[in-house]
Amino acid sequence: AAVGAAIQLFNLTKAAADYGSEIFDATEKTGLSAEAISSIKVAADQAGTSLETVTGGVAKFSKLIGEAGDGSAAAQGKLAKLGVTSNDLDTALGQALTTIARYPPGVQQMTAAQIAFGKSGADLLPFIKSFDGDLPGLIAKCKELGLTIDNETARAADNFADTLDTLSAQAAATGRVFVGPLMN
């Protein structure tokens, strides 16, 4: 029974570390906070969209924000059409999502999503609609339900997951060392 409990505890710990590592990697890719990413993951899972698809789109949006900050008139015009007035990425994304959700379904909404997120923008519409484009509301709800993690927790989970991966690789190598001579 003790061995079974230890295995269950290890599996739970590994799953938590892997989740936190996934969130950390997405924060690194997009520049969004871990709270925003962990909330986005909840909505993506519920909408049948992968976090990878969403973060790919958000990375394109981040690039658009950067281009606008560098003085690109075209990027600034796109952001204006999306109702973006903030330079803070979390806030700017929230503004864009709200604007996209307010467009009438169909061509206008799809076009706005593609302006924000590139060609994959249309694929993100079910995700955006799942929380009515209200990113601050989504984050608050997920926070209330205990579904978010912060930046420090995500970083710690990523470090722990890396340590577990190293230990697993070492255990596999040790097994090969012992089993190798038996195969001859």
One Martini backbone bead per residue (centre of mass of N, CA, C, O) as a GRO file, in nm:
protein
  184
    1ALA     BB    1   0.058   0.063  -0.020
    2ALA     BB    2   0.301   0.254   0.002
    3VAL     BB    3   0.395   0.226  -0.290
    4GLY     BB    4   0.134   0.324  -0.422
    5ALA     BB    5   0.136   0.605  -0.288
    6ALA     BB    6   0.412   0.694  -0.398
    7ILE     BB    7   0.335   0.676  -0.696
    8GLN     BB    8   0.100   0.875  -0.686
    9LEU     BB    9   0.268   1.115  -0.584
   10PHE     BB   10   0.463   1.124  -0.819
   11ASN     BB   11   0.252   1.161  -1.047
   12LEU     BB   12   0.139   1.426  -0.935
   13THR     BB   13   0.403   1.584  -0.937
   14LYS     BB   14   0.464   1.552  -1.240
   15ALA     BB   15   0.205   1.682  -1.346
   16ALA     BB   16   0.254   1.959  -1.213
   17ALA     BB   17   0.528   2.012  -1.347
   18ASP     BB   18   0.432   1.992  -1.642
   19TYR     BB   19   0.226   2.217  -1.629
   20GLY     BB   20   0.416   2.446  -1.536
   21SER     BB   21   0.608   2.415  -1.778
   22GLU     BB   22   0.403   2.484  -1.998
   23ILE     BB   23   0.345   2.767  -1.892
   24PHE     BB   24   0.632   2.877  -1.898
   25ASP     BB   25   0.685   2.835  -2.200
   26ALA     BB   26   0.449   3.026  -2.286
   27THR     BB   27   0.563   3.282  -2.153
   28GLU     BB   28   0.822   3.286  -2.321
   29LYS     BB   29   0.682   3.298  -2.606
   30THR     BB   30   0.474   3.558  -2.539
   31GLY     BB   31   0.489   3.745  -2.250
   32LEU     BB   32   0.294   3.643  -2.066
   33SER     BB   33   0.144   3.564  -1.799
   34ALA     BB   34   0.074   3.291  -1.607
   35GLU     BB   35  -0.217   3.367  -1.546
   36ALA     BB   36  -0.303   3.401  -1.837
   37ILE     BB   37  -0.214   3.124  -1.947
   38SER     BB   38  -0.376   2.943  -1.748
   39SER     BB   39  -0.648   3.059  -1.844
   40ILE     BB   40  -0.621   2.999  -2.145
   41LYS     BB   41  -0.604   2.693  -2.111
   42VAL     BB   42  -0.885   2.650  -2.007
   43ALA     BB   43  -1.033   2.767  -2.257
   44ALA     BB   44  -0.901   2.589  -2.469
   45ASP     BB   45  -0.995   2.317  -2.358
   46GLN     BB   46  -1.306   2.388  -2.373
   47ALA     BB   47  -1.279   2.462  -2.700
   48GLY     BB   48  -1.071   2.256  -2.845
   49THR     BB   49  -0.797   2.401  -2.797
   50SER     BB   50  -0.476   2.459  -2.809
   51LEU     BB   51  -0.222   2.616  -2.655
   52GLU     BB   52  -0.037   2.627  -2.902
   53THR     BB   53  -0.229   2.782  -3.087
   54VAL     BB   54  -0.259   3.030  -2.910
   55THR     BB   55   0.046   3.103  -2.874
   56GLY     BB   56   0.098   3.147  -3.171
   57GLY     BB   57  -0.095   3.389  -3.197
   58VAL     BB   58   0.030   3.562  -2.966
   59ALA     BB   59   0.308   3.591  -3.093
   60LYS     BB   60   0.202   3.760  -3.330
   61PHE     BB   61   0.086   3.984  -3.155
   62SER     BB   62   0.353   4.066  -3.021
   63LYS     BB   63   0.484   4.155  -3.284
   64LEU     BB   64   0.283   4.380  -3.342
   65ILE     BB   65   0.349   4.544  -3.091
   66GLY     BB   66   0.648   4.584  -3.159
   67GLU     BB   67   0.610   4.730  -3.430
   68ALA     BB   68   0.452   4.966  -3.313
   69GLY     BB   69   0.681   5.054  -3.113
   70ASP     BB   70   0.879   5.101  -3.375
   71GLY     BB   71   0.665   5.276  -3.581
   72SER     BB   72   0.454   5.118  -3.731
   73ALA     BB   73   0.181   5.217  -3.905
   74ALA     BB   74   0.047   4.948  -3.974
   75ALA     BB   75   0.041   4.834  -3.684
   76GLN     BB   76  -0.111   5.071  -3.555
   77GLY     BB   77  -0.365   5.036  -3.732
   78LYS     BB   78  -0.438   4.751  -3.640
   79LEU     BB   79  -0.467   4.819  -3.338
   80ALA     BB   80  -0.688   5.027  -3.370
   81LYS     BB   81  -0.897   4.828  -3.495
   82LEU     BB   82  -0.867   4.651  -3.210
   83GLY     BB   83  -0.858   4.863  -2.958
   84VAL     BB   84  -0.555   4.930  -2.900
   85THR     BB   85  -0.384   5.127  -2.619
   86SER     BB   86  -0.173   4.930  -2.509
   87ASN     BB   87   0.163   4.810  -2.415
   88ASP     BB   88   0.050   4.593  -2.251
   89LEU     BB   89   0.006   4.275  -2.329
   90ASP     BB   90  -0.233   4.181  -2.156
   91THR     BB   91  -0.411   4.429  -2.218
   92ALA     BB   92  -0.402   4.423  -2.528
   93LEU     BB   93  -0.526   4.144  -2.559
   94GLY     BB   94  -0.791   4.210  -2.420
   95GLN     BB   95  -0.877   4.427  -2.622
   96ALA     BB   96  -0.878   4.251  -2.876
   97LEU     BB   97  -1.077   4.032  -2.781
   98THR     BB   98  -1.316   4.220  -2.735
   99THR     BB   99  -1.339   4.325  -3.024
  100ILE     BB  100  -1.375   4.055  -3.168
  101ALA     BB  101  -1.636   3.967  -3.008
  102ARG     BB  102  -1.809   4.227  -3.118
  103TYR     BB  103  -1.816   4.124  -3.373
  104PRO     BB  104  -1.969   3.995  -3.618
  105PRO     BB  105  -2.029   3.713  -3.728
  106GLY     BB  106  -1.776   3.626  -3.954
  107VAL     BB  107  -1.590   3.814  -4.151
  108GLN     BB  108  -1.518   4.036  -3.943
  109GLN     BB  109  -1.417   3.850  -3.718
  110MET     BB  110  -1.206   3.696  -3.882
  111THR     BB  111  -1.039   3.940  -3.971
  112ALA     BB  112  -0.962   4.038  -3.689
  113ALA     BB  113  -0.819   3.777  -3.600
  114GLN     BB  114  -0.604   3.790  -3.832
  115ILE     BB  115  -0.477   4.056  -3.752
  116ALA     BB  116  -0.384   3.955  -3.468
  117PHE     BB  117  -0.299   3.616  -3.546
  118GLY     BB  118  -0.326   3.556  -3.824
  119LYS     BB  119  -0.419   3.280  -3.997
  120SER     BB  120  -0.511   3.146  -3.709
  121GLY     BB  121  -0.748   3.328  -3.610
  122ALA     BB  122  -0.997   3.154  -3.690
  123ASP     BB  123  -0.922   2.916  -3.489
  124LEU     BB  124  -0.978   3.116  -3.225
  125LEU     BB  125  -1.286   3.176  -3.203
  126PRO     BB  126  -1.390   2.959  -3.004
  127PHE     BB  127  -1.212   3.057  -2.775
  128ILE     BB  128  -1.313   3.352  -2.757
  129LYS     BB  129  -1.620   3.275  -2.719
  130SER     BB  130  -1.596   3.109  -2.445
  131PHE     BB  131  -1.535   3.427  -2.300
  132ASP     BB  132  -1.624   3.684  -2.470
  133GLY     BB  133  -1.327   3.828  -2.470
  134ASP     BB  134  -1.280   3.823  -2.138
  135LEU     BB  135  -0.986   3.814  -1.992
  136PRO     BB  136  -1.018   3.933  -1.707
  137GLY     BB  137  -1.261   3.748  -1.638
  138LEU     BB  138  -1.116   3.481  -1.677
  139ILE     BB  139  -0.894   3.523  -1.468
  140ALA     BB  140  -1.079   3.569  -1.224
  141LYS     BB  141  -1.225   3.296  -1.238
  142CYS     BB  142  -0.972   3.114  -1.224
  143LYS     BB  143  -0.869   3.227  -0.958
  144GLU     BB  144  -1.120   3.155  -0.787
  145LEU     BB  145  -1.078   2.834  -0.871
  146GLY     BB  146  -0.758   2.769  -0.872
  147LEU     BB  147  -0.628   2.774  -1.198
  148THR     BB  148  -0.382   2.943  -1.128
  149ILE     BB  149  -0.051   3.066  -1.193
  150ASP     BB  150   0.246   3.195  -1.126
  151ASN     BB  151   0.559   3.277  -1.223
  152GLU     BB  152   0.714   3.131  -0.995
  153THR     BB  153   0.572   2.855  -1.017
  154ALA     BB  154   0.640   2.801  -1.313
  155ARG     BB  155   0.946   2.806  -1.281
  156ALA     BB  156   0.969   2.584  -1.066
  157ALA     BB  157   0.835   2.362  -1.237
  158ASP     BB  158   1.039   2.366  -1.465
  159ASN     BB  159   1.284   2.290  -1.296
  160PHE     BB  160   1.168   2.025  -1.185
  161ALA     BB  161   1.113   1.887  -1.459
  162ASP     BB  162   1.410   1.889  -1.546
  163THR     BB  163   1.508   1.711  -1.314
  164LEU     BB  164   1.331   1.465  -1.380
  165ASP     BB  165   1.447   1.420  -1.663
  166THR     BB  166   1.736   1.367  -1.572
  167LEU     BB  167   1.676   1.127  -1.384
  168SER     BB  168   1.550   0.950  -1.603
  169ALA     BB  169   1.801   0.938  -1.785
  170GLN     BB  170   1.986   0.811  -1.570
  171ALA     BB  171   1.821   0.554  -1.520
  172ALA     BB  172   1.834   0.450  -1.811
  173ALA     BB  173   2.143   0.435  -1.827
  174THR     BB  174   2.182   0.239  -1.594
  175GLY     BB  175   2.019   0.012  -1.718
  176ARG     BB  176   2.205  -0.026  -1.967
  177VAL     BB  177   2.459  -0.104  -1.811
  178PHE     BB  178   2.337  -0.366  -1.678
  179VAL     BB  179   2.207  -0.503  -1.947
  180GLY     BB  180   2.426  -0.520  -2.164
  181PRO     BB  181   2.587  -0.781  -2.070
  182LEU     BB  182   2.328  -0.972  -2.100
  183MET     BB  183   2.322  -0.952  -2.429
  184ASN     BB  184   2.598  -1.128  -2.494
   0.00000   0.00000   0.00000
